[in-house]
Amino acid sequence: MAEKIGRYFVISDNIYTDGEGVRVQLVYATRTATLMYVIPEVADALRTGRLDAISPGTRAALRDSEVVVPDDQDELADVLDRSRSAALDRSLVNFILLPTSYCNMGCTYCGQEHVRGGLSADHRDRVRARVLRAVRLPTTRQARIDWFGSEPMMGYAVIRDLAKDFVRVADEEGVEYISEMTTNGSLLNQRNLEVLIKECRVRKFHITLDGPPDVHDEHRPLKSGGRSFWKIVRTVREALDNPDYRHATFVFRTNVDVRNQESIPRYIELMAHLGFNQPNVQFLLAPVHPWGNDVSAIELEGKDYAERELGWLRLMHEHGLPFMRMPTVPQRVTCSAVKATAELISGTGNIFSCTDHPLVPEAEQTSALGHIGQDDLPVFRPAGEFDGWYDEVEQGKSWCKGCVFLPTCGGSCPKAWHEGRLPCPSYKHNAQGRMDLAAARLGLRPVGAP
Amino acid sequence: MSDDPLAPLRAAGLDRLPEAQRAVFEQLTPEEMAVVSSIQERLNAAAPDVEGQGNLINSLC
Ligand code: SF4
Ligand code: SF4
């Protein structure tokens, strides 16, 4: 079959060496999210379109990672079609649940409005019935339940109550059960972690730490006026020593803005010193985004952030803290907002497709797709604002149509594009430096570097 | 130095691959073969990398 060099890959500018004769370049194949190490002649052949200069063995590997594709393939159409069918795939059902409308933190950048009180007993039962109906569908193979907030641990009793039924029925139906929690971490302790991991089968905790203690506690103050950094860190550190929790992952996310960026190196050094360089820990940095319509100005800010971020990632690398250098899994579905079988049920009972909507006063009033109290709710949520996202990409309504990272990024955040914000992930701007870090992981350094 | 052209693959544990995949390696140039096995040895020795998708843009997503 005739073949061509495709369009979805990035070649490292640098040639890397181990100082003992190995010379390689990196090729990051975005359709399969794979990093390949090739001799510079292959990188050169890819760059100049000389497929015949590549050996059959390397060509086969490039075919596997979809750098080399059938000659008649329309790659954009192929990428979008895969995403469209993944977005419609009924074998995975995803519920993002807010067990309460309250949060015990008052973070400066949060747009939610928090009121006390969990789901009413009636709402709780309706949520339970709705999730279980989806789990029991003959098409369902995988059920993913995400506990989300506000602060989900303010509704710990609700989580326990609902999760026990979700887990039981998933087991009965032979459905794979996956559960994650996004929490500020301040209410976690060894007792509830034991229950969450073992009974509720939460396998991943996304916890936000916005810097070293003084900075985090100012960025993310407790509404009571108290501090949370050391409580969170001590709890997770102790959990990491528990061999029963090896399969649970703790992701530390840091929201970076102008007020905490100078303290990030201090935070990284502290976390390394505290022993968080463990296989079931991940560190993640993310910019807090400004709002506005002038995307070119934001693009510059994105580039500026990416450059700074690279310095922090380098520091993490030096300290052995685990972080993702480049995505290793293609982003078949951009986010819950484009997936027909994913929905978020707010603490108010409103149903949304986008996780940015619940508890934001205007969105609660205007963007709800339904309410858990309705008797006529369809099995899967009604259509939402972002369901046509892949058509929008195809029509060129964002920059994603021509972007080499579309298969690993999916367009990042449809809501941001609709609002005139530019949501490109940092690796769009700092992929070259990230590839340096991927090579460094294997003890390889750029030729010419000291 | 061994005369066996597949020695680098054996050193990296790649000779245990299924037949079809091994055949791919046998179609590499000697220089590529040396690189593949050296990289594989390094991958075997490195701590596991963090895996996953990369969408982090929204502070809540
Ligand atoms: S959001 Fe940005 S990086 Fe992602 S596909 Fe679109 S243009 Fe590319
Ligand atoms: S549209 Fe954006 S904010 Fe909404 S769920 Fe998707 S990534 Fe999150």
Short mmCIF file of C-alpha atoms and ligand atoms in Angstrom, two decimals:
data_model
loop_
_atom_site.label_atom_id
_atom_site.label_comp_id
_atom_site.label_asym_id
_atom_site.label_seq_id
_atom_site.Cartn_x
_atom_site.Cartn_y
_atom_site.Cartn_z
CA MET A 1 0.00 0.00 0.00
CA ALA A 2 1.28 3.46 -0.87
CA GLU A 3 2.24 5.48 2.18
CA LYS A 4 3.09 9.05 3.07
CA ILE A 5 4.67 10.91 5.92
CA GLY A 6 1.78 12.23 7.97
CA ARG A 7 1.32 15.61 9.62
CA TYR A 8 0.95 14.75 13.29
CA PHE A 9 4.44 14.64 14.73
CA VAL A 10 7.05 16.97 16.22
CA ILE A 11 10.81 16.43 15.84
CA SER A 12 13.24 17.56 18.52
CA ASP A 13 15.49 20.41 17.45
CA ASN A 14 18.24 18.87 19.55
CA ILE A 15 20.28 15.78 18.85
CA TYR A 16 20.91 13.88 22.08
CA THR A 17 23.89 11.84 23.12
CA ASP A 18 25.03 9.69 25.98
CA GLY A 19 28.61 10.76 25.40
CA GLU A 20 29.49 7.22 24.31
CA GLY A 21 28.41 7.21 20.71
CA VAL A 22 24.62 7.11 20.84
CA ARG A 23 23.12 10.01 18.87
CA VAL A 24 19.36 10.28 18.64
CA GLN A 25 16.58 12.71 17.97
CA LEU A 26 13.12 12.52 19.42
CA VAL A 27 9.98 12.24 17.35
CA TYR A 28 6.78 12.88 19.29
CA ALA A 29 3.88 11.28 17.43
CA THR A 30 0.75 13.12 18.52
CA ARG A 31 -1.83 10.68 17.10
CA THR A 32 -0.57 7.95 19.40
CA ALA A 33 1.11 10.18 22.02
CA THR A 34 4.36 8.26 21.70
CA LEU A 35 7.92 9.45 21.98
CA MET A 36 10.29 7.72 19.58
CA TYR A 37 14.05 7.81 19.56
CA VAL A 38 15.46 7.81 16.03
CA ILE A 39 18.87 8.33 14.47
CA PRO A 40 19.33 11.88 13.10
CA GLU A 41 19.18 10.58 9.51
CA VAL A 42 15.60 9.43 10.11
CA ALA A 43 14.64 12.77 11.66
CA ASP A 44 16.11 14.47 8.63
CA ALA A 45 14.25 12.18 6.22
CA LEU A 46 10.98 12.94 8.02
CA ARG A 47 11.63 16.64 7.92
CA THR A 48 12.44 16.63 4.20
CA GLY A 49 9.71 14.14 3.19
CA ARG A 50 12.05 11.32 2.06
CA LEU A 51 10.19 8.23 3.16
CA ASP A 52 12.36 6.00 0.97
CA ALA A 53 15.44 6.97 2.99
CA ILE A 54 14.00 5.26 6.09
CA SER A 55 14.81 1.60 6.81
CA PRO A 56 11.92 -0.91 6.75
CA GLY A 57 12.23 -1.50 10.51
CA THR A 58 11.97 2.16 11.47
CA ARG A 59 9.25 2.65 8.90
CA ALA A 60 7.22 -0.07 10.60
CA ALA A 61 7.65 1.63 13.96
CA LEU A 62 6.64 4.97 12.44
CA ARG A 63 3.58 3.28 10.97
CA ASP A 64 2.64 1.95 14.41
CA SER A 65 2.80 5.43 15.87
CA GLU A 66 0.89 6.85 12.89
CA VAL A 67 3.68 9.12 11.74
CA VAL A 68 3.63 7.18 8.47
CA VAL A 69 0.08 6.70 7.18
CA PRO A 70 -1.71 5.38 4.08
CA ASP A 71 -1.25 7.75 1.17
CA ASP A 72 -4.97 8.38 0.68
CA GLN A 73 -5.77 9.03 4.34
CA ASP A 74 -7.34 12.37 5.31
CA GLU A 75 -5.70 12.56 8.71
CA LEU A 76 -7.76 15.42 10.15
CA ALA A 77 -10.98 13.63 9.20
CA ASP A 78 -9.63 10.44 10.74
CA VAL A 79 -8.65 12.14 14.01
CA LEU A 80 -12.01 13.92 14.28
CA ASP A 81 -13.98 10.78 13.41
CA ARG A 82 -12.25 8.82 16.16
CA SER A 83 -13.09 11.59 18.60
CA ARG A 84 -16.69 11.78 17.44
CA SER A 85 -17.22 8.08 17.94
CA ALA A 86 -15.46 8.14 21.34
CA ALA A 87 -17.73 11.02 22.39
CA LEU A 88 -20.78 8.96 21.45
CA ASP A 89 -19.46 5.64 22.80
CA ARG A 90 -21.97 4.27 25.30
CA SER A 91 -19.68 1.67 26.81
CA LEU A 92 -18.29 4.30 29.21
CA VAL A 93 -20.66 6.28 31.41
CA ASN A 94 -19.28 9.13 33.48
CA PHE A 95 -20.98 10.97 36.33
CA ILE A 96 -19.34 13.92 38.01
CA LEU A 97 -21.11 14.39 41.30
CA LEU A 98 -21.15 17.29 43.72
CA PRO A 99 -22.33 15.81 47.01
CA THR A 100 -22.66 19.29 48.52
CA SER A 101 -22.79 22.96 47.50
CA TYR A 102 -20.41 24.08 50.22
CA CYS A 103 -16.66 24.52 50.34
CA ASN A 104 -14.61 25.23 53.43
CA MET A 105 -12.06 27.23 51.42
CA GLY A 106 -12.38 30.69 49.95
CA CYS A 107 -9.82 30.65 47.14
CA THR A 108 -9.24 34.00 45.56
CA TYR A 109 -9.65 32.75 41.96
CA CYS A 110 -12.78 30.61 42.43
CA GLY A 111 -15.96 31.71 40.66
CA GLN A 112 -18.31 29.45 42.61
CA GLU A 113 -20.76 30.63 45.23
CA HIS A 114 -20.98 28.24 48.17
CA VAL A 115 -23.99 27.66 50.36
CA ARG A 116 -24.26 25.23 53.22
CA GLY A 117 -26.28 22.05 52.90
CA GLY A 118 -25.84 18.78 51.06
CA LEU A 119 -28.11 17.06 48.59
CA SER A 120 -31.59 16.63 50.01
CA ALA A 121 -32.54 13.01 50.76
CA ASP A 122 -34.85 12.98 47.75
CA HIS A 123 -32.17 14.39 45.43
CA ARG A 124 -29.68 11.90 46.77
CA ASP A 125 -31.98 9.00 45.99
CA ARG A 126 -32.63 10.36 42.53
CA VAL A 127 -28.89 10.68 41.86
CA ARG A 128 -28.42 7.12 43.06
CA ALA A 129 -31.20 5.80 40.83
CA ARG A 130 -29.94 7.74 37.81
CA VAL A 131 -26.37 6.48 38.14
CA LEU A 132 -27.44 2.90 38.79
CA ARG A 133 -29.75 2.92 35.78
CA ALA A 134 -26.78 3.89 33.58
CA VAL A 135 -24.48 1.30 35.20
CA ARG A 136 -27.07 -1.41 34.53
CA LEU A 137 -27.47 -0.62 30.83
CA PRO A 138 -26.43 -3.60 28.73
CA THR A 139 -24.07 -1.33 26.75
CA THR A 140 -22.12 -0.18 29.83
CA ARG A 141 -18.63 -1.67 30.30
CA GLN A 142 -17.04 1.02 32.41
CA ALA A 143 -18.53 3.40 34.95
CA ARG A 144 -16.55 6.40 36.06
CA ILE A 145 -17.69 8.37 39.09
CA ASP A 146 -15.88 11.61 39.90
CA TRP A 147 -16.46 13.34 43.21
CA PHE A 148 -16.19 17.02 42.64
CA GLY A 149 -16.88 20.32 44.34
CA SER A 150 -17.36 22.83 45.93
CA GLU A 151 -15.51 20.59 48.42
CA PRO A 152 -16.75 17.01 48.04
CA MET A 153 -15.49 15.99 51.48
CA MET A 154 -18.06 18.38 53.00
CA GLY A 155 -20.47 15.71 51.76
CA TYR A 156 -18.46 12.70 52.90
CA ALA A 157 -21.54 10.93 54.31
CA VAL A 158 -23.27 11.28 50.93
CA ILE A 159 -20.22 9.89 49.12
CA ARG A 160 -20.07 6.87 51.41
CA ASP A 161 -23.75 6.23 51.08
CA LEU A 162 -23.84 6.50 47.27
CA ALA A 163 -20.49 4.85 46.50
CA LYS A 164 -21.36 1.66 48.35
CA ASP A 165 -24.30 1.10 45.99
CA PHE A 166 -22.36 2.16 42.91
CA VAL A 167 -19.52 -0.24 43.68
CA ARG A 168 -21.86 -3.11 44.54
CA VAL A 169 -23.97 -2.79 41.40
CA ALA A 170 -20.93 -2.30 39.14
CA ASP A 171 -19.50 -5.53 40.56
CA GLU A 172 -22.80 -7.36 40.10
CA GLU A 173 -23.03 -6.19 36.49
CA GLY A 174 -19.38 -6.94 35.69
CA VAL A 175 -18.81 -3.26 34.93
CA GLU A 176 -15.36 -1.79 35.57
CA TYR A 177 -15.64 0.88 38.28
CA ILE A 178 -13.32 3.89 38.22
CA SER A 179 -13.52 6.72 40.70
CA GLU A 180 -11.54 9.90 41.25
CA MET A 181 -11.92 12.83 43.62
CA THR A 182 -11.02 16.48 43.21
CA THR A 183 -10.58 17.82 46.73
CA ASN A 184 -8.83 20.61 48.55
CA GLY A 185 -7.50 17.86 50.82
CA SER A 186 -8.04 19.71 54.08
CA LEU A 187 -10.67 17.27 55.38
CA LEU A 188 -8.77 14.10 54.49
CA ASN A 189 -7.44 11.98 57.33
CA GLN A 190 -6.25 8.38 57.69
CA ARG A 191 -9.70 7.16 58.70
CA ASN A 192 -11.64 8.58 55.78
CA LEU A 193 -8.86 7.80 53.30
CA GLU A 194 -9.13 4.15 54.29
CA VAL A 195 -12.87 4.22 53.54
CA LEU A 196 -12.49 6.23 50.33
CA ILE A 197 -9.78 3.99 48.91
CA LYS A 198 -11.08 0.61 50.05
CA GLU A 199 -14.86 0.98 50.21
CA CYS A 200 -15.56 3.80 47.77
CA ARG A 201 -12.71 2.65 45.50
CA VAL A 202 -11.40 6.13 44.79
CA ARG A 203 -8.18 5.51 42.90
CA LYS A 204 -6.98 9.03 42.28
CA PHE A 205 -7.08 12.16 44.44
CA HIS A 206 -6.55 15.53 42.78
CA ILE A 207 -5.39 17.88 45.51
CA THR A 208 -4.47 21.52 45.03
CA LEU A 209 -1.42 22.97 46.77
CA ASP A 210 -0.67 26.47 45.57
CA GLY A 211 2.87 26.79 46.84
CA PRO A 212 4.87 26.45 50.03
CA PRO A 213 2.97 26.77 53.34
CA ASP A 214 2.85 30.56 53.66
CA VAL A 215 1.82 31.08 50.03
CA HIS A 216 -0.67 28.19 49.84
CA ASP A 217 -2.39 29.27 53.04
CA GLU A 218 -2.80 32.78 51.70
CA HIS A 219 -3.87 31.69 48.18
CA ARG A 220 -6.30 29.09 49.50
CA PRO A 221 -7.48 30.29 52.91
CA LEU A 222 -9.94 28.25 54.92
CA LYS A 223 -13.19 30.14 55.45
CA SER A 224 -12.66 29.60 59.17
CA GLY A 225 -9.44 31.58 58.90
CA GLY A 226 -7.28 28.51 59.53
CA ARG A 227 -4.40 27.10 57.52
CA SER A 228 -4.32 23.82 55.63
CA PHE A 229 -0.92 23.20 54.00
CA TRP A 230 0.67 21.10 56.71
CA LYS A 231 -2.52 19.20 57.49
CA ILE A 232 -2.87 18.15 53.83
CA VAL A 233 0.79 17.34 53.34
CA ARG A 234 1.13 15.31 56.53
CA THR A 235 -1.99 13.30 55.76
CA VAL A 236 -0.91 12.39 52.23
CA ARG A 237 2.68 11.74 53.26
CA GLU A 238 1.49 9.27 55.88
CA ALA A 239 -0.85 7.60 53.37
CA LEU A 240 2.05 7.09 50.98
CA ASP A 241 3.74 4.90 53.57
CA ASN A 242 0.73 2.59 53.67
CA PRO A 243 1.41 -0.35 51.33
CA ASP A 244 -2.34 -0.94 50.96
CA TYR A 245 -2.66 2.37 49.13
CA ARG A 246 -0.01 1.74 46.46
CA HIS A 247 -2.68 1.58 43.78
CA ALA A 248 -4.08 4.98 44.74
CA THR A 249 -2.51 8.02 43.11
CA PHE A 250 -2.19 11.48 44.61
CA VAL A 251 -1.97 14.31 42.11
CA PHE A 252 -0.74 17.63 43.49
CA ARG A 253 -1.94 20.44 41.33
CA THR A 254 -0.61 23.96 41.61
CA ASN A 255 -2.56 26.83 40.10
CA VAL A 256 0.05 29.38 39.10
CA ASP A 257 -0.57 33.12 38.88
CA VAL A 258 1.43 36.27 39.42
CA ARG A 259 1.07 36.05 43.18
CA ASN A 260 2.59 32.62 43.71
CA GLN A 261 4.89 32.08 40.72
CA GLU A 262 8.04 33.25 42.49
CA SER A 263 7.50 30.68 45.23
CA ILE A 264 7.21 27.61 42.97
CA PRO A 265 10.91 26.62 43.23
CA ARG A 266 10.66 26.77 47.03
CA TYR A 267 7.55 24.55 46.88
CA ILE A 268 9.26 22.00 44.63
CA GLU A 269 12.30 21.81 46.88
CA LEU A 270 10.14 21.42 49.97
CA MET A 271 8.03 18.61 48.46
CA ALA A 272 11.17 16.76 47.38
CA HIS A 273 12.65 17.22 50.84
CA LEU A 274 9.45 15.81 52.38
CA GLY A 275 9.81 12.63 50.30
CA PHE A 276 7.07 13.07 47.71
CA ASN A 277 9.22 11.58 44.98
CA GLN A 278 7.10 8.42 44.98
CA PRO A 279 5.69 6.44 42.07
CA ASN A 280 2.07 7.04 43.07
CA VAL A 281 2.46 10.82 43.26
CA GLN A 282 2.18 13.23 40.35
CA PHE A 283 2.91 16.93 40.23
CA LEU A 284 1.07 19.20 37.91
CA LEU A 285 1.33 22.92 37.28
CA ALA A 286 -1.44 24.88 35.60
CA PRO A 287 -1.82 28.58 34.91
CA VAL A 288 -4.78 30.43 36.34
CA HIS A 289 -6.17 31.99 33.20
CA PRO A 290 -7.08 35.60 32.72
CA TRP A 291 -10.40 36.43 31.09
CA GLY A 292 -10.60 38.56 27.98
CA ASN A 293 -11.16 38.62 24.26
CA ASP A 294 -7.81 39.63 22.87
CA VAL A 295 -6.41 36.16 22.31
CA SER A 296 -3.11 37.40 20.87
CA ALA A 297 -2.28 39.04 24.19
CA ILE A 298 -3.22 35.85 26.01
CA GLU A 299 -1.15 33.80 23.59
CA LEU A 300 1.87 35.83 24.63
CA GLU A 301 1.04 35.21 28.25
CA GLY A 302 0.73 31.51 27.43
CA LYS A 303 4.21 31.51 25.90
CA ASP A 304 5.63 33.42 28.80
CA TYR A 305 4.07 30.96 31.25
CA ALA A 306 5.37 27.99 29.24
CA GLU A 307 8.90 29.35 29.41
CA ARG A 308 8.73 29.77 33.17
CA GLU A 309 7.09 26.40 33.57
CA LEU A 310 9.97 24.72 31.82
CA GLY A 311 12.32 26.00 34.52
CA TRP A 312 10.06 24.53 37.22
CA LEU A 313 9.77 21.20 35.39
CA ARG A 314 13.54 21.08 35.13
CA LEU A 315 13.76 21.58 38.86
CA MET A 316 11.24 18.76 39.42
CA HIS A 317 13.33 16.56 37.15
CA GLU A 318 16.47 17.34 39.14
CA HIS A 319 14.68 16.51 42.39
CA GLY A 320 13.14 13.32 41.03
CA LEU A 321 9.53 14.50 41.49
CA PRO A 322 7.18 12.67 39.07
CA PHE A 323 5.49 14.80 36.42
CA MET A 324 4.25 14.25 32.91
CA ARG A 325 6.80 15.30 30.31
CA MET A 326 4.48 14.84 27.32
CA PRO A 327 1.01 13.24 27.20
CA THR A 328 1.29 9.46 26.83
CA VAL A 329 -2.35 8.88 25.93
CA PRO A 330 -4.15 10.56 23.01
CA GLN A 331 -7.08 12.73 24.03
CA ARG A 332 -9.85 10.91 22.22
CA VAL A 333 -12.55 12.87 24.07
CA THR A 334 -11.64 16.46 24.83
CA CYS A 335 -13.49 16.63 28.14
CA SER A 336 -16.75 15.66 29.80
CA ALA A 337 -18.54 18.54 28.10
CA VAL A 338 -18.32 16.89 24.66
CA LYS A 339 -19.16 13.37 25.81
CA ALA A 340 -22.78 12.36 25.36
CA THR A 341 -22.66 9.85 28.22
CA ALA A 342 -20.99 12.18 30.72
CA GLU A 343 -22.81 14.60 32.96
CA LEU A 344 -22.29 16.61 36.08
CA ILE A 345 -24.94 16.78 38.76
CA SER A 346 -24.52 19.90 40.86
CA GLY A 347 -25.17 20.20 44.58
CA THR A 348 -28.31 22.09 43.53
CA GLY A 349 -29.54 19.10 41.50
CA ASN A 350 -28.95 20.88 38.20
CA ILE A 351 -27.41 18.78 35.43
CA PHE A 352 -24.59 20.18 33.29
CA SER A 353 -22.16 18.90 30.70
CA CYS A 354 -19.32 21.29 31.63
CA THR A 355 -17.54 21.17 34.96
CA ASP A 356 -17.10 24.93 34.97
CA HIS A 357 -20.81 25.59 35.35
CA PRO A 358 -21.99 24.28 38.72
CA LEU A 359 -22.38 26.75 41.56
CA VAL A 360 -21.40 29.68 39.34
CA PRO A 361 -24.51 31.81 39.90
CA GLU A 362 -25.17 32.85 36.28
CA ALA A 363 -24.42 29.41 34.83
CA GLU A 364 -26.64 27.70 37.41
CA GLN A 365 -29.47 29.85 36.08
CA THR A 366 -28.78 29.72 32.35
CA SER A 367 -26.70 26.65 31.45
CA ALA A 368 -28.44 23.75 33.22
CA LEU A 369 -29.53 21.00 30.82
CA GLY A 370 -32.00 19.50 33.26
CA HIS A 371 -32.68 18.91 36.93
CA ILE A 372 -32.43 15.69 38.88
CA GLY A 373 -35.96 16.33 40.16
CA GLN A 374 -37.50 15.99 36.67
CA ASP A 375 -39.42 12.80 36.08
CA ASP A 376 -38.88 12.91 32.31
CA LEU A 377 -35.06 12.97 32.27
CA PRO A 378 -33.63 10.86 29.43
CA VAL A 379 -31.08 8.12 30.35
CA PHE A 380 -28.26 10.30 29.06
CA ARG A 381 -28.25 14.04 29.57
CA PRO A 382 -29.99 16.36 27.08
CA ALA A 383 -27.75 17.95 24.43
CA GLY A 384 -25.36 20.63 25.66
CA GLU A 385 -23.51 23.64 24.26
CA PHE A 386 -20.36 21.69 23.40
CA ASP A 387 -21.70 18.51 21.80
CA GLY A 388 -20.87 19.81 18.31
CA TRP A 389 -17.27 20.56 19.23
CA TYR A 390 -15.62 18.34 16.62
CA ASP A 391 -17.75 19.90 13.87
CA GLU A 392 -16.61 23.30 15.09
CA VAL A 393 -12.98 22.18 14.88
CA GLU A 394 -13.57 20.90 11.35
CA GLN A 395 -15.15 24.22 10.40
CA GLY A 396 -12.07 26.06 11.64
CA LYS A 397 -13.82 27.91 14.44
CA SER A 398 -10.73 27.54 16.62
CA TRP A 399 -7.03 27.22 15.80
CA CYS A 400 -7.17 23.49 16.45
CA LYS A 401 -7.89 22.43 12.86
CA GLY A 402 -4.34 23.16 11.78
CA CYS A 403 -2.62 22.27 15.05
CA VAL A 404 -0.17 19.38 15.26
CA PHE A 405 -1.26 18.75 18.87
CA LEU A 406 -4.95 18.26 18.11
CA PRO A 407 -4.81 14.47 18.72
CA THR A 408 -3.25 14.83 22.19
CA CYS A 409 -5.16 17.95 23.15
CA GLY A 410 -8.56 17.73 21.51
CA GLY A 411 -8.84 21.50 21.58
CA SER A 412 -8.35 21.58 25.35
CA CYS A 413 -11.45 23.50 26.47
CA PRO A 414 -14.38 24.24 24.15
CA LYS A 415 -15.84 26.65 26.71
CA ALA A 416 -12.68 28.76 26.64
CA TRP A 417 -12.79 28.96 22.82
CA HIS A 418 -16.44 30.00 22.98
CA GLU A 419 -15.49 32.78 25.38
CA GLY A 420 -12.56 34.01 23.31
CA ARG A 421 -9.92 32.63 25.65
CA LEU A 422 -7.01 30.61 24.35
CA PRO A 423 -6.75 27.31 26.23
CA CYS A 424 -3.69 25.73 24.58
CA PRO A 425 -1.77 23.53 27.01
CA SER A 426 1.73 24.70 27.87
CA TYR A 427 3.38 21.86 25.96
CA LYS A 428 2.28 23.51 22.74
CA HIS A 429 4.85 26.19 23.54
CA ASN A 430 7.49 24.24 25.43
CA ALA A 431 7.46 20.82 23.74
CA GLN A 432 11.12 21.19 22.75
CA GLY A 433 12.21 21.73 26.34
CA ARG A 434 9.96 18.90 27.51
CA MET A 435 11.62 16.58 24.99
CA ASP A 436 14.98 17.61 26.48
CA LEU A 437 13.60 16.47 29.84
CA ALA A 438 12.34 13.19 28.35
CA ALA A 439 15.82 12.54 26.98
CA ALA A 440 17.38 13.56 30.28
CA ARG A 441 15.28 10.91 32.03
CA LEU A 442 17.27 8.37 30.02
CA GLY A 443 20.60 10.05 30.76
CA LEU A 444 20.82 11.72 27.34
CA ARG A 445 21.79 15.35 26.86
CA PRO A 446 21.76 17.68 23.88
CA VAL A 447 24.88 17.49 21.71
CA GLY A 448 26.98 20.52 22.53
CA ALA A 449 25.52 20.90 26.04
CA PRO A 450 28.06 20.84 28.89
CA MET B 1 32.44 -7.65 20.79
CA SER B 2 30.11 -10.40 19.63
CA ASP B 3 29.69 -11.21 15.93
CA ASP B 4 26.00 -11.83 16.52
CA PRO B 5 24.12 -8.91 14.89
CA LEU B 6 21.25 -9.38 17.35
CA ALA B 7 23.48 -9.22 20.43
CA PRO B 8 22.45 -5.62 21.25
CA LEU B 9 18.80 -6.66 21.18
CA ARG B 10 19.48 -9.58 23.48
CA ALA B 11 21.25 -7.26 25.90
CA ALA B 12 18.16 -5.04 26.04
CA GLY B 13 15.82 -7.99 26.45
CA LEU B 14 14.24 -7.31 23.06
CA ASP B 15 14.92 -10.80 21.72
CA ARG B 16 12.02 -11.99 23.88
CA LEU B 17 9.54 -10.05 21.76
CA PRO B 18 6.96 -11.89 19.65
CA GLU B 19 8.17 -13.04 16.25
CA ALA B 20 6.47 -10.27 14.24
CA GLN B 21 7.94 -7.49 16.35
CA ARG B 22 11.36 -9.08 16.34
CA ALA B 23 11.23 -9.16 12.58
CA VAL B 24 10.81 -5.39 12.62
CA PHE B 25 14.02 -5.00 14.58
CA GLU B 26 15.84 -7.26 12.18
CA GLN B 27 14.99 -4.79 9.44
CA LEU B 28 16.84 -1.95 11.14
CA THR B 29 20.23 -0.75 10.04
CA PRO B 30 23.06 -1.76 12.42
CA GLU B 31 23.28 1.82 13.67
CA GLU B 32 19.53 1.88 14.38
CA MET B 33 19.74 -1.47 16.10
CA ALA B 34 22.46 -0.17 18.41
CA VAL B 35 20.36 2.89 19.23
CA VAL B 36 17.16 0.93 19.83
CA SER B 37 18.85 -1.46 22.23
CA SER B 38 20.69 1.29 24.07
CA ILE B 39 17.44 3.27 24.49
CA GLN B 40 15.60 0.15 25.60
CA GLU B 41 18.21 -0.57 28.24
CA ARG B 42 17.85 2.98 29.50
CA LEU B 43 14.06 2.73 29.53
CA ASN B 44 14.29 -0.52 31.48
CA ALA B 45 16.53 1.16 34.03
CA ALA B 46 14.59 4.44 34.40
CA ALA B 47 11.84 4.98 36.96
CA PRO B 48 8.38 4.68 35.39
CA ASP B 49 7.27 7.87 33.71
CA VAL B 50 4.06 9.63 34.62
CA GLU B 51 1.42 8.55 32.17
CA GLY B 52 -1.77 10.21 31.11
CA GLN B 53 -3.44 12.89 29.11
CA GLY B 54 -2.43 16.46 29.16
CA ASN B 55 -5.51 18.64 29.45
CA LEU B 56 -5.10 20.82 32.49
CA ILE B 57 -6.29 24.14 31.36
CA ASN B 58 -9.25 24.79 33.55
CA SER B 59 -8.59 25.15 37.23
CA LEU B 60 -11.39 22.69 37.94
CA CYS B 61 -11.02 20.32 34.98
S1 SF4 C 1 -6.26 24.06 22.06
FE1 SF4 C 1 -4.37 24.85 21.23
S2 SF4 C 1 -2.87 23.17 21.43
FE2 SF4 C 1 -4.94 22.30 21.66
S3 SF4 C 1 -5.48 21.61 19.59
FE3 SF4 C 1 -6.31 23.67 19.85
S4 SF4 C 1 -4.72 25.05 19.01
FE4 SF4 C 1 -3.78 23.04 19.41
S1 SF4 C 2 -15.55 22.87 28.29
FE1 SF4 C 2 -13.68 23.47 29.39
S2 SF4 C 2 -14.40 23.97 31.46
FE2 SF4 C 2 -16.02 22.76 30.47
S3 SF4 C 2 -15.60 20.60 31.03
FE3 SF4 C 2 -14.58 21.01 29.06
S4 SF4 C 2 -12.47 21.59 29.60
FE4 SF4 C 2 -13.75 21.81 31.45
#
